[in-house]
CSV table of C-alpha atoms and ligand atoms in Angstrom, one decimal:
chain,number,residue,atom,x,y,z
A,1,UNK,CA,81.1,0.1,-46.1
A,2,UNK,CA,79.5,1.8,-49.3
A,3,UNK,CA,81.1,-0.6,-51.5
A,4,UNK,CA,79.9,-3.5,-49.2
A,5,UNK,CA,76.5,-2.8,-49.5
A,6,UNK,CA,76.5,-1.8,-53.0
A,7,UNK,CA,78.1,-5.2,-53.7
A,8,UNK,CA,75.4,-7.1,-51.3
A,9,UNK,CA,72.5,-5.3,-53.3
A,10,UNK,CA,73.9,-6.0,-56.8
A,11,UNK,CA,73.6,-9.6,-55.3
A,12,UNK,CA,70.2,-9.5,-54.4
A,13,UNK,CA,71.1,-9.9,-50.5
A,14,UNK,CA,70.1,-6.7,-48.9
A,15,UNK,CA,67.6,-6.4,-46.7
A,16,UNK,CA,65.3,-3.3,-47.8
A,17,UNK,CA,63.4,-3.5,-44.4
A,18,UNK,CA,66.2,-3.2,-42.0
A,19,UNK,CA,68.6,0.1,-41.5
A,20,UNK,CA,72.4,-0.3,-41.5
A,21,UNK,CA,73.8,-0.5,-37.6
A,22,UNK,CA,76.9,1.0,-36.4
A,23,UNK,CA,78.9,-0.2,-32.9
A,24,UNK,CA,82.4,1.5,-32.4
A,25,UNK,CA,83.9,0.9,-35.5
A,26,UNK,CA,82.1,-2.2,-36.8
A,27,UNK,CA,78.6,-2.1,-38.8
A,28,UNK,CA,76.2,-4.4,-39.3
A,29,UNK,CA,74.7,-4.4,-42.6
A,30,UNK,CA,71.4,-6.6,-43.0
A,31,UNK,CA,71.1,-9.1,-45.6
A,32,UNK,CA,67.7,-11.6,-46.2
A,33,UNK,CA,67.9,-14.8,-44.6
A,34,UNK,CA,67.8,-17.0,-47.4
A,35,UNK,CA,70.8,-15.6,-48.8
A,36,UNK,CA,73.6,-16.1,-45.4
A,37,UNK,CA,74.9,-19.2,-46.9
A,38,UNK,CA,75.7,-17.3,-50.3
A,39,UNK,CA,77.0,-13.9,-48.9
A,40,UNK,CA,79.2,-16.2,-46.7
A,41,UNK,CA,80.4,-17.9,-50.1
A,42,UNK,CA,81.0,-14.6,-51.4
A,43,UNK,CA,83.7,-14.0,-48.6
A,44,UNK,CA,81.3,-11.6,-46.8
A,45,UNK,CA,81.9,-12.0,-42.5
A,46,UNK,CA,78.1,-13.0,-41.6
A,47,UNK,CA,77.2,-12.1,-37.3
A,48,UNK,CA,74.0,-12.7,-36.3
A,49,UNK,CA,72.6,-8.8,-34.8
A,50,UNK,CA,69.6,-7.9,-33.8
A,51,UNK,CA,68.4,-5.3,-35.0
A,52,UNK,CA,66.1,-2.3,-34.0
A,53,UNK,CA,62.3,-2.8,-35.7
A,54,UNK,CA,61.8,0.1,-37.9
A,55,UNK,CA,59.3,2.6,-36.4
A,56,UNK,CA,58.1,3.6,-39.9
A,57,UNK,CA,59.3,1.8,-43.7
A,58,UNK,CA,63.5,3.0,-43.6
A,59,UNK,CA,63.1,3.5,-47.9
A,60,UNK,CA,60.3,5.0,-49.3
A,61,UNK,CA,61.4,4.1,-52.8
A,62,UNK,CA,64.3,2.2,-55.2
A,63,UNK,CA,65.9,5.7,-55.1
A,64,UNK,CA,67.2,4.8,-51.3
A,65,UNK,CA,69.2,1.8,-52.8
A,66,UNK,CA,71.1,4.1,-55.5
A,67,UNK,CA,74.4,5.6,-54.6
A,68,UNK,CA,75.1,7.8,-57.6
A,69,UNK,CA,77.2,10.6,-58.4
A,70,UNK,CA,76.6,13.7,-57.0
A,71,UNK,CA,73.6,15.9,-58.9
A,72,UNK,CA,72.4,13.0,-61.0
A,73,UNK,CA,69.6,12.0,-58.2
A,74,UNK,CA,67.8,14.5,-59.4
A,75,UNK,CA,67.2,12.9,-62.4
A,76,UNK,CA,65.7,9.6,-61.5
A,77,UNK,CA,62.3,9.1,-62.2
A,78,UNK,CA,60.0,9.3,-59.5
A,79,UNK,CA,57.5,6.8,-61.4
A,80,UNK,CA,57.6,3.4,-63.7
A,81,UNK,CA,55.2,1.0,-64.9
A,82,UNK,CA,54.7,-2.3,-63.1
A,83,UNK,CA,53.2,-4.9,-65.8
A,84,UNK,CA,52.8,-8.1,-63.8
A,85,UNK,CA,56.2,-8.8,-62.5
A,86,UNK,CA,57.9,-6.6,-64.8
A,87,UNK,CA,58.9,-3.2,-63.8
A,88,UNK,CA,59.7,-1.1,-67.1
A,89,UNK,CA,61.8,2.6,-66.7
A,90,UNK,CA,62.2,5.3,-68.7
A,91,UNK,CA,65.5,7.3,-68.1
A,92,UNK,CA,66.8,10.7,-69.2
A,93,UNK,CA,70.2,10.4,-70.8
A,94,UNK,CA,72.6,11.4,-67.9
A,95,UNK,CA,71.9,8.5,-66.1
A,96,UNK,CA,72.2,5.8,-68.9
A,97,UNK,CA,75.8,5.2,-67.6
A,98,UNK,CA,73.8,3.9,-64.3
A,99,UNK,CA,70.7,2.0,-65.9
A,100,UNK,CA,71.8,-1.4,-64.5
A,101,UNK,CA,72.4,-0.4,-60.8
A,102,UNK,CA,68.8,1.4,-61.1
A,103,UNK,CA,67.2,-1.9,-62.8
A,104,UNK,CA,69.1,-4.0,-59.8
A,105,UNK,CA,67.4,-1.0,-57.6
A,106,UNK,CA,64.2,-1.8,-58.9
A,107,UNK,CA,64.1,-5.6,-58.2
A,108,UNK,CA,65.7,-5.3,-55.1
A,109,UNK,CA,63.1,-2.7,-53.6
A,110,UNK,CA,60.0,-4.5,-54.4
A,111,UNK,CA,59.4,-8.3,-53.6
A,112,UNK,CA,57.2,-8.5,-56.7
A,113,UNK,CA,59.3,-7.3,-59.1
A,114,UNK,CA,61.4,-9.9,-60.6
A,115,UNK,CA,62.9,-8.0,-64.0
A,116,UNK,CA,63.3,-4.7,-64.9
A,117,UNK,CA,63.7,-3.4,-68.4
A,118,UNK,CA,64.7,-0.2,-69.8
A,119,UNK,CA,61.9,1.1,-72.0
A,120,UNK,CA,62.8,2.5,-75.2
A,121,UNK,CA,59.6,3.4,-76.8
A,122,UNK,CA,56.7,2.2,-79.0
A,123,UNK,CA,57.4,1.4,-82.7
A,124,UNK,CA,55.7,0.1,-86.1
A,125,UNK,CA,52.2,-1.6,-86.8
A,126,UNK,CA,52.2,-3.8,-84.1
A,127,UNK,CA,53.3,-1.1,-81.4
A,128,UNK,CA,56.0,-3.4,-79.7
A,129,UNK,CA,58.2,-2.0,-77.1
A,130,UNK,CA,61.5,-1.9,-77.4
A,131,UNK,CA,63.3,-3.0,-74.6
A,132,UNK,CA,66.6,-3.4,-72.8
A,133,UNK,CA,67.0,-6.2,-70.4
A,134,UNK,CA,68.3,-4.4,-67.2
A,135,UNK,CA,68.2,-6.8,-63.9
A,136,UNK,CA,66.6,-9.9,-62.7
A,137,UNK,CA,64.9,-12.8,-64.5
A,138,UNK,CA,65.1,-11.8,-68.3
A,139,UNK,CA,61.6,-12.7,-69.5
A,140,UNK,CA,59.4,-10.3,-71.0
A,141,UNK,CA,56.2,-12.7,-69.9
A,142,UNK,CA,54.0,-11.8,-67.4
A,143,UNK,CA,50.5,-12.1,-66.3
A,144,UNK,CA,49.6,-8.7,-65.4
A,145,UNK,CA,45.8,-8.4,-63.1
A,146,UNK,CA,43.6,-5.0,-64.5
A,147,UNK,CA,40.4,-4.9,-61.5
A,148,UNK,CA,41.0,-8.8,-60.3
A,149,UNK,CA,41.2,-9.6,-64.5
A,150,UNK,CA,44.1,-11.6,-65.6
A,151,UNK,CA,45.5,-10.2,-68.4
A,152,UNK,CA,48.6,-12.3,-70.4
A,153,UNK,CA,51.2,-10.2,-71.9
A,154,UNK,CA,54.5,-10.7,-73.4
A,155,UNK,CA,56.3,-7.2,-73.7
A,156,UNK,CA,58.3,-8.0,-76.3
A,157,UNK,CA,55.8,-9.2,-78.7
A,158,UNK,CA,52.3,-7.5,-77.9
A,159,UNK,CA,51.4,-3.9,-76.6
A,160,UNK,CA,50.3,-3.4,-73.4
A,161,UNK,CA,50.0,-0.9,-70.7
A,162,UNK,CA,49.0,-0.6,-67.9
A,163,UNK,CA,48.5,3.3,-67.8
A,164,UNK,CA,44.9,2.7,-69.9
A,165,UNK,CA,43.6,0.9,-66.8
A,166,UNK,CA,41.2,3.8,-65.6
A,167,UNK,CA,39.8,4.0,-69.5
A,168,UNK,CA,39.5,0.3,-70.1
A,169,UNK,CA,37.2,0.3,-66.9
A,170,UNK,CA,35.2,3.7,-68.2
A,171,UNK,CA,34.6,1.8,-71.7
A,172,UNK,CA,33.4,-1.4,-70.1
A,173,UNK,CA,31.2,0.3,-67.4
A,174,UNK,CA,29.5,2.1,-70.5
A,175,UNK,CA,28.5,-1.4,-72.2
A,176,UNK,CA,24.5,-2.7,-71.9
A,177,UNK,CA,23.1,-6.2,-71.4
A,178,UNK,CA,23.3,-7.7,-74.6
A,179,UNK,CA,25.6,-5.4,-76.7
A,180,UNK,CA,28.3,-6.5,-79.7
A,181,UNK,CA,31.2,-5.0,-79.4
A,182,UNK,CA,33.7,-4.7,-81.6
A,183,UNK,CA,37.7,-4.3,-80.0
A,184,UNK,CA,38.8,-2.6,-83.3
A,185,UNK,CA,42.7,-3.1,-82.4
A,186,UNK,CA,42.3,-5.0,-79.1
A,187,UNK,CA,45.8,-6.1,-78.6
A,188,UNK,CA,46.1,-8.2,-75.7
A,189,UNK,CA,42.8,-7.7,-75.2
A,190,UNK,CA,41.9,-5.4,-72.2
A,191,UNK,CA,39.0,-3.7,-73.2
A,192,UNK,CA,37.7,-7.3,-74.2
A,193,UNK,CA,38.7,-8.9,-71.2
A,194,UNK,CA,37.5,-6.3,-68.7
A,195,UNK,CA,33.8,-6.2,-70.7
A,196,UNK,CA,33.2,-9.9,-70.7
A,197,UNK,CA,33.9,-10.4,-67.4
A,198,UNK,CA,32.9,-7.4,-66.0
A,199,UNK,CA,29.3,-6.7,-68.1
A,200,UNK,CA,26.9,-9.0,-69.9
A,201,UNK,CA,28.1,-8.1,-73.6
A,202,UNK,CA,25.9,-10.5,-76.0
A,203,UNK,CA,29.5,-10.8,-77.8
A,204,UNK,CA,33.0,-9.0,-77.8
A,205,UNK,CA,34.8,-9.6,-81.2
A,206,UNK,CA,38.0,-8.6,-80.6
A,207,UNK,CA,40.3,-8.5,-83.3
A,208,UNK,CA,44.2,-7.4,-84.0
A,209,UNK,CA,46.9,-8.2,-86.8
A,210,UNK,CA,49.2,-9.4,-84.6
A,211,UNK,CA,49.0,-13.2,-84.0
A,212,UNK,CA,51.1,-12.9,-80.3
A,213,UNK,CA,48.5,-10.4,-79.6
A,214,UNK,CA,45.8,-13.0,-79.7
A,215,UNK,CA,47.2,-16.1,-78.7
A,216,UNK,CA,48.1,-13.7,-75.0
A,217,UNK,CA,44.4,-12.9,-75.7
A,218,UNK,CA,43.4,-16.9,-76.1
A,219,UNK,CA,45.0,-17.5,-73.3
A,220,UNK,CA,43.7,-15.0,-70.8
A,221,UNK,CA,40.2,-16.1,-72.3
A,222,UNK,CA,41.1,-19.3,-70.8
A,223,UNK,CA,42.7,-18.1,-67.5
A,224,UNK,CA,39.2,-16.4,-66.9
A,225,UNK,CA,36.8,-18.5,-68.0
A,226,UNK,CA,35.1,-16.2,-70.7
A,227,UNK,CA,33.3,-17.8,-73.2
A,228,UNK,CA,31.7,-14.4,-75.1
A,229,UNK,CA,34.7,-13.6,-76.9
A,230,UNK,CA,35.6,-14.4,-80.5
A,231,UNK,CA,38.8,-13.9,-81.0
A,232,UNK,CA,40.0,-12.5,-84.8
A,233,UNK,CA,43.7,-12.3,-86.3
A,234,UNK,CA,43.0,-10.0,-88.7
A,235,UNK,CA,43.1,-7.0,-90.5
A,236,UNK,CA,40.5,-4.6,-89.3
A,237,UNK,CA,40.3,-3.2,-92.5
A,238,UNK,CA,39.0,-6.3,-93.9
A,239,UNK,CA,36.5,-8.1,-91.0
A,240,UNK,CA,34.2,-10.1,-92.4
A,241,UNK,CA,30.9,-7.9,-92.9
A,242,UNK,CA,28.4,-10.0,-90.8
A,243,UNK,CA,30.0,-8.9,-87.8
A,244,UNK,CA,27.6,-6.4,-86.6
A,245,UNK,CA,28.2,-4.3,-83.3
A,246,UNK,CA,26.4,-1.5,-81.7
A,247,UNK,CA,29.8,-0.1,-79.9
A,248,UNK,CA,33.1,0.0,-81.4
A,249,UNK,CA,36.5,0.7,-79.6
A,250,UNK,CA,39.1,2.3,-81.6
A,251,UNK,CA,42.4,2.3,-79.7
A,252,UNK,CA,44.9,2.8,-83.0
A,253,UNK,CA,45.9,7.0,-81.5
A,254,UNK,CA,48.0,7.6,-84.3
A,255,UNK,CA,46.0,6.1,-87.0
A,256,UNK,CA,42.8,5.2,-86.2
A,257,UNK,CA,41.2,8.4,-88.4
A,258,UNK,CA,41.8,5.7,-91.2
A,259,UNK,CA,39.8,3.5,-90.2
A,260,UNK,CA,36.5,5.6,-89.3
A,261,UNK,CA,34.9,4.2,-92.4
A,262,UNK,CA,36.1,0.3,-91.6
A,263,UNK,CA,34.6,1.0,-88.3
A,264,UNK,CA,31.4,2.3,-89.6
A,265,UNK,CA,30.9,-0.5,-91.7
A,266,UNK,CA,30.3,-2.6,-88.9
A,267,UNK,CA,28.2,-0.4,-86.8
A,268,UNK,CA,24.5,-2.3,-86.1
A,269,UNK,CA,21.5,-1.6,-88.6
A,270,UNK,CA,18.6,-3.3,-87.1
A,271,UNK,CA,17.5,-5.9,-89.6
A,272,UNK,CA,14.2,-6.1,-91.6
A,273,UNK,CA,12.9,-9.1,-89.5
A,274,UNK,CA,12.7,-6.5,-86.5
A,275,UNK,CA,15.1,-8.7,-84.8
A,276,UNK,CA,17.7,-6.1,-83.5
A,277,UNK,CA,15.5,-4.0,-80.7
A,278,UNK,CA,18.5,-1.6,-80.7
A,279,UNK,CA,17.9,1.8,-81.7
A,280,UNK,CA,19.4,3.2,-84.8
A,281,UNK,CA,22.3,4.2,-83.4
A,282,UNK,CA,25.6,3.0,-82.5
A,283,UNK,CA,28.8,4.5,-80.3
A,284,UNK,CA,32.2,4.8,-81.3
A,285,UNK,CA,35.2,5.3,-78.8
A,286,UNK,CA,37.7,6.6,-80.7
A,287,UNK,CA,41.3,7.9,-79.8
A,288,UNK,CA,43.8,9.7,-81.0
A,289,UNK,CA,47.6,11.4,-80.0
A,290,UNK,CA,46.5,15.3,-80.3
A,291,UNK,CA,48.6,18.4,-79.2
A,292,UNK,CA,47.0,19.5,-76.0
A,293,UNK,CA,44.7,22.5,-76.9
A,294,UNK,CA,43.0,20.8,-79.9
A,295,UNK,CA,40.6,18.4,-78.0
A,296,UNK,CA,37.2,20.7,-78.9
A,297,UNK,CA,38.3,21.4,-82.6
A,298,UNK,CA,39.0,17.4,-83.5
A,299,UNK,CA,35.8,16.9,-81.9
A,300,UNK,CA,34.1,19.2,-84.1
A,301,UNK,CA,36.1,17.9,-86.8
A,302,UNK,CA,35.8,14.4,-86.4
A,303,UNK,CA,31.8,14.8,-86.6
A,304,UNK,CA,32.3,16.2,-90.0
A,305,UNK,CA,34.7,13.1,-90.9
A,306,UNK,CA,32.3,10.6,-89.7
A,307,UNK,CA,29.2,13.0,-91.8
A,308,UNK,CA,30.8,12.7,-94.3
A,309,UNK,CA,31.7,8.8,-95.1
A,310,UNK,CA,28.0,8.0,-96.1
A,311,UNK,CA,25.1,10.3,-96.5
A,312,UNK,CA,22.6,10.7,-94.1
A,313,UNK,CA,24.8,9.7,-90.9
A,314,UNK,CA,24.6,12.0,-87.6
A,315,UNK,CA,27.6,12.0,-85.5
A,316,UNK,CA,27.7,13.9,-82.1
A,317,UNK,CA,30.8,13.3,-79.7
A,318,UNK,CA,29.1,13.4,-76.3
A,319,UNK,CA,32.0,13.1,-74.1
A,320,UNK,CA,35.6,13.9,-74.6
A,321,UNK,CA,39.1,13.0,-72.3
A,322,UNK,CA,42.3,13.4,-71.8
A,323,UNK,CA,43.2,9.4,-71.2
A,324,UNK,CA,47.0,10.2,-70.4
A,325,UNK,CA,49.6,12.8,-71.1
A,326,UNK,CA,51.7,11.7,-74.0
A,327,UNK,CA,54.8,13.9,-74.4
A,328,UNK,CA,54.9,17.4,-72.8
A,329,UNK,CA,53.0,18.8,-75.9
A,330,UNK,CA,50.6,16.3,-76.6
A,331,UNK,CA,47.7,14.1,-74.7
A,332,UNK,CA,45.9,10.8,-76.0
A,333,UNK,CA,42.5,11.8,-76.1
A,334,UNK,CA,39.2,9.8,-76.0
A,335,UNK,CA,36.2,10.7,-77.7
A,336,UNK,CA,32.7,8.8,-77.4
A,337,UNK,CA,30.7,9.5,-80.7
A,338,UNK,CA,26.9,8.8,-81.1
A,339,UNK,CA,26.6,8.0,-84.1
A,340,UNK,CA,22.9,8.0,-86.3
A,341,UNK,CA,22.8,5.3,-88.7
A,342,UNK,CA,20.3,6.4,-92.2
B,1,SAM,C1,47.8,0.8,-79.1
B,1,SAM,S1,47.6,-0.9,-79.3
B,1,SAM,C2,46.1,-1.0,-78.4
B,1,SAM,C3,45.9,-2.3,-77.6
B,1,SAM,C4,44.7,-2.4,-76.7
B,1,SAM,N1,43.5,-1.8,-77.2
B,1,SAM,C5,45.0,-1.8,-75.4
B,1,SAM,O1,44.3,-0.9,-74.9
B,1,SAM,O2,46.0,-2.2,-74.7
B,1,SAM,C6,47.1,-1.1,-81.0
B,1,SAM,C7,46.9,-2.5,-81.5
B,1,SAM,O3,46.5,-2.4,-82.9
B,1,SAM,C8,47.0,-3.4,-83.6
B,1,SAM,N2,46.9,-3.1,-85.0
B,1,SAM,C9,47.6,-2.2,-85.8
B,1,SAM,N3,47.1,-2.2,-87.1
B,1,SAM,C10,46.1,-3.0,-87.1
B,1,SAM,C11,45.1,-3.3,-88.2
B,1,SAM,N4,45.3,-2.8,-89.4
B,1,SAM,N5,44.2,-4.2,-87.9
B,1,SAM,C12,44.0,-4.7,-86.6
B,1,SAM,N6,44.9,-4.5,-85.6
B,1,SAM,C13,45.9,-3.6,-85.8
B,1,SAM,C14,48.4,-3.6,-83.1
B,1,SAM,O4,48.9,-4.9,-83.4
B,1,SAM,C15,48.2,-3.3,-81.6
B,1,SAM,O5,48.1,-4.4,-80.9
């Protein structure tokens, strides 16, 4: 029977709402209804069975559709991200041998998943992930919704995810009627996204080196209907010097100290006509990848940094958080810095 179901699950056929029936020696194993006339293809004997109505959900996760080897359950990862449709898994060696039954597990569980990759980690300038195709449809495109904004993302050819939600939403909250912002190394765009639809920026420049990254961002621009974004494929290091912002958003963790004077640069002055109300100040959000217990040092270290590009700045980081845990040693951490312009 084992075999039978593992067979009608590798198929897509199971039924994830219904338990398995036994009478005498028989059992009924449920399938979903749109797939009888293939499991009969596949030489499968359909009956038609009622069967009881759960009292409460029979699986509480994609583990209850695995049958592994004895002691490797233990292994499986009790979370993954979901981007859109697109479920993407982490897995500790021992169960490599298993990683497509746990990507069909995946897709099988969940209605709205319709791929699953394996995720191999973050790599080079343009922080692509690298990814094995597991189960389901093998596209890495997906329109992935961050607080009812859409957000287009293609995996395999931008960064994106989806465990920066709760900080794209704390940055954008932050933002005043009639800011300029500048999205440093905005990627997809959710920082962007999320502050021109959410807030009343004046304008969001948001700007990354990698084209995909902003033609996803073009078109969830579109999808949205925001028009106070200018999207720039560029360098950051080399943005034109008119653009003038009183926030700026750093999100480059493991080498965005680099760029602190770029970023300064572009911090607002007001201008001699008086036209810029804004106070002499501007605010930076700046992250970085730190080990765990060094969050209260780099802040007193960063000020000094940020001192010491151009005389007569003040810097003061006036919050500081640990966005996510990185590896078991390390956090990425979030800084907002007031910065004094001379
Ligand atoms: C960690 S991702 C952050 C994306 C986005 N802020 C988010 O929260 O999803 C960093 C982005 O910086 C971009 N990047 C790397 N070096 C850059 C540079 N010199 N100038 C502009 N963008 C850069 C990468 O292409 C990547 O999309």
């Amino acid at each position: 029977m084992e075999e039978v179901r593992i067979k009608l699950s590798k198929e897509g056929l199971l039924s994830t709402f219904l338990r398995i029936e036994k009478e005498g020696d028989r059992a009924f194993i449920p399938i979903v209804e749109e797939g009888v006339e293939k499991a009969r293809a596949l030489g499968f004997e359909i009956s038609y069975h009622t069967f009881k109505a759960p009292e409460t959900p029979p699986r509480a996760s994609y583990r209850d559709l695995l049958d592994l080897p004895e002691g490797l359950e233990k292994h499986l990862p009790s979370s993954f991200d979901i981007i859109g449709g697109i479920a993407v898994i982490k897995l500790p060696e021992p169960l490599l041998p298993y990683k497509k039954e746990i990507g069909r597990a995946l897709v099988d569980f969940n209605p709205n998943i319709r791929s699953a990759y394996l995720d191999m980690g973050v790599t080079g300038d343009h922080r692509i992930r690298n990814l094995e195709h597991l189960a389901g449809e093998n596209s890495t495109r997906t329109v992935h919704v961050e607080y009812g904004v859409k957000i287009y993302v293609d995996l395999s050819k931008a960064y994106f995810s989806p465990r920066l939600a709760t900080e794209h939403m704390r940055v954008a909250e932050m933002v005043q009627d009639g800011e300029r912002v500048l999205d440093m190394f905005a990627g997809v765009g959710p920082f962007s996204l999320l502050i021109a639809k959410k807030r009343r920026p004046r304008v969001v420049y948001a700007v990354d080196i990698n084209p995909h990254a902003t033609d996803l961002l073009r078109e969830s621009v579109k999808a949205n209907r925001i028009t106070n974004i200018e999207i720039i494929t560029a360098d950051a290091r080399s943005l034109p010097p008119e653009i003038r912002a009183d926030r700026v958003i750093m999100n480059l963790p493991h080498s965005a100290r680099s760029f602190l004077p770029h970023a300064l640069r572009h911090l607002a002055r007001p201008s001699a006509a008086g036209e810029d109300t804004r106070e002499n100040r501007g605010i930076i959000h700046y992250y970085e990848i730190l080990p765990k217990d060094a969050m209260e040092p780099r802040a007193r270290e960063l000020e000094e940094e940020i001192r010491a590009v151009a005389a007569d700045i003040e810097a003061r980081v006036r919050n500081s958080r640990i966005v996510r845990q990185y590896s078991p040693s390390e956090v990425h951490a979030a800084f907002d810095v007031e910065v004094l312009l001379p």
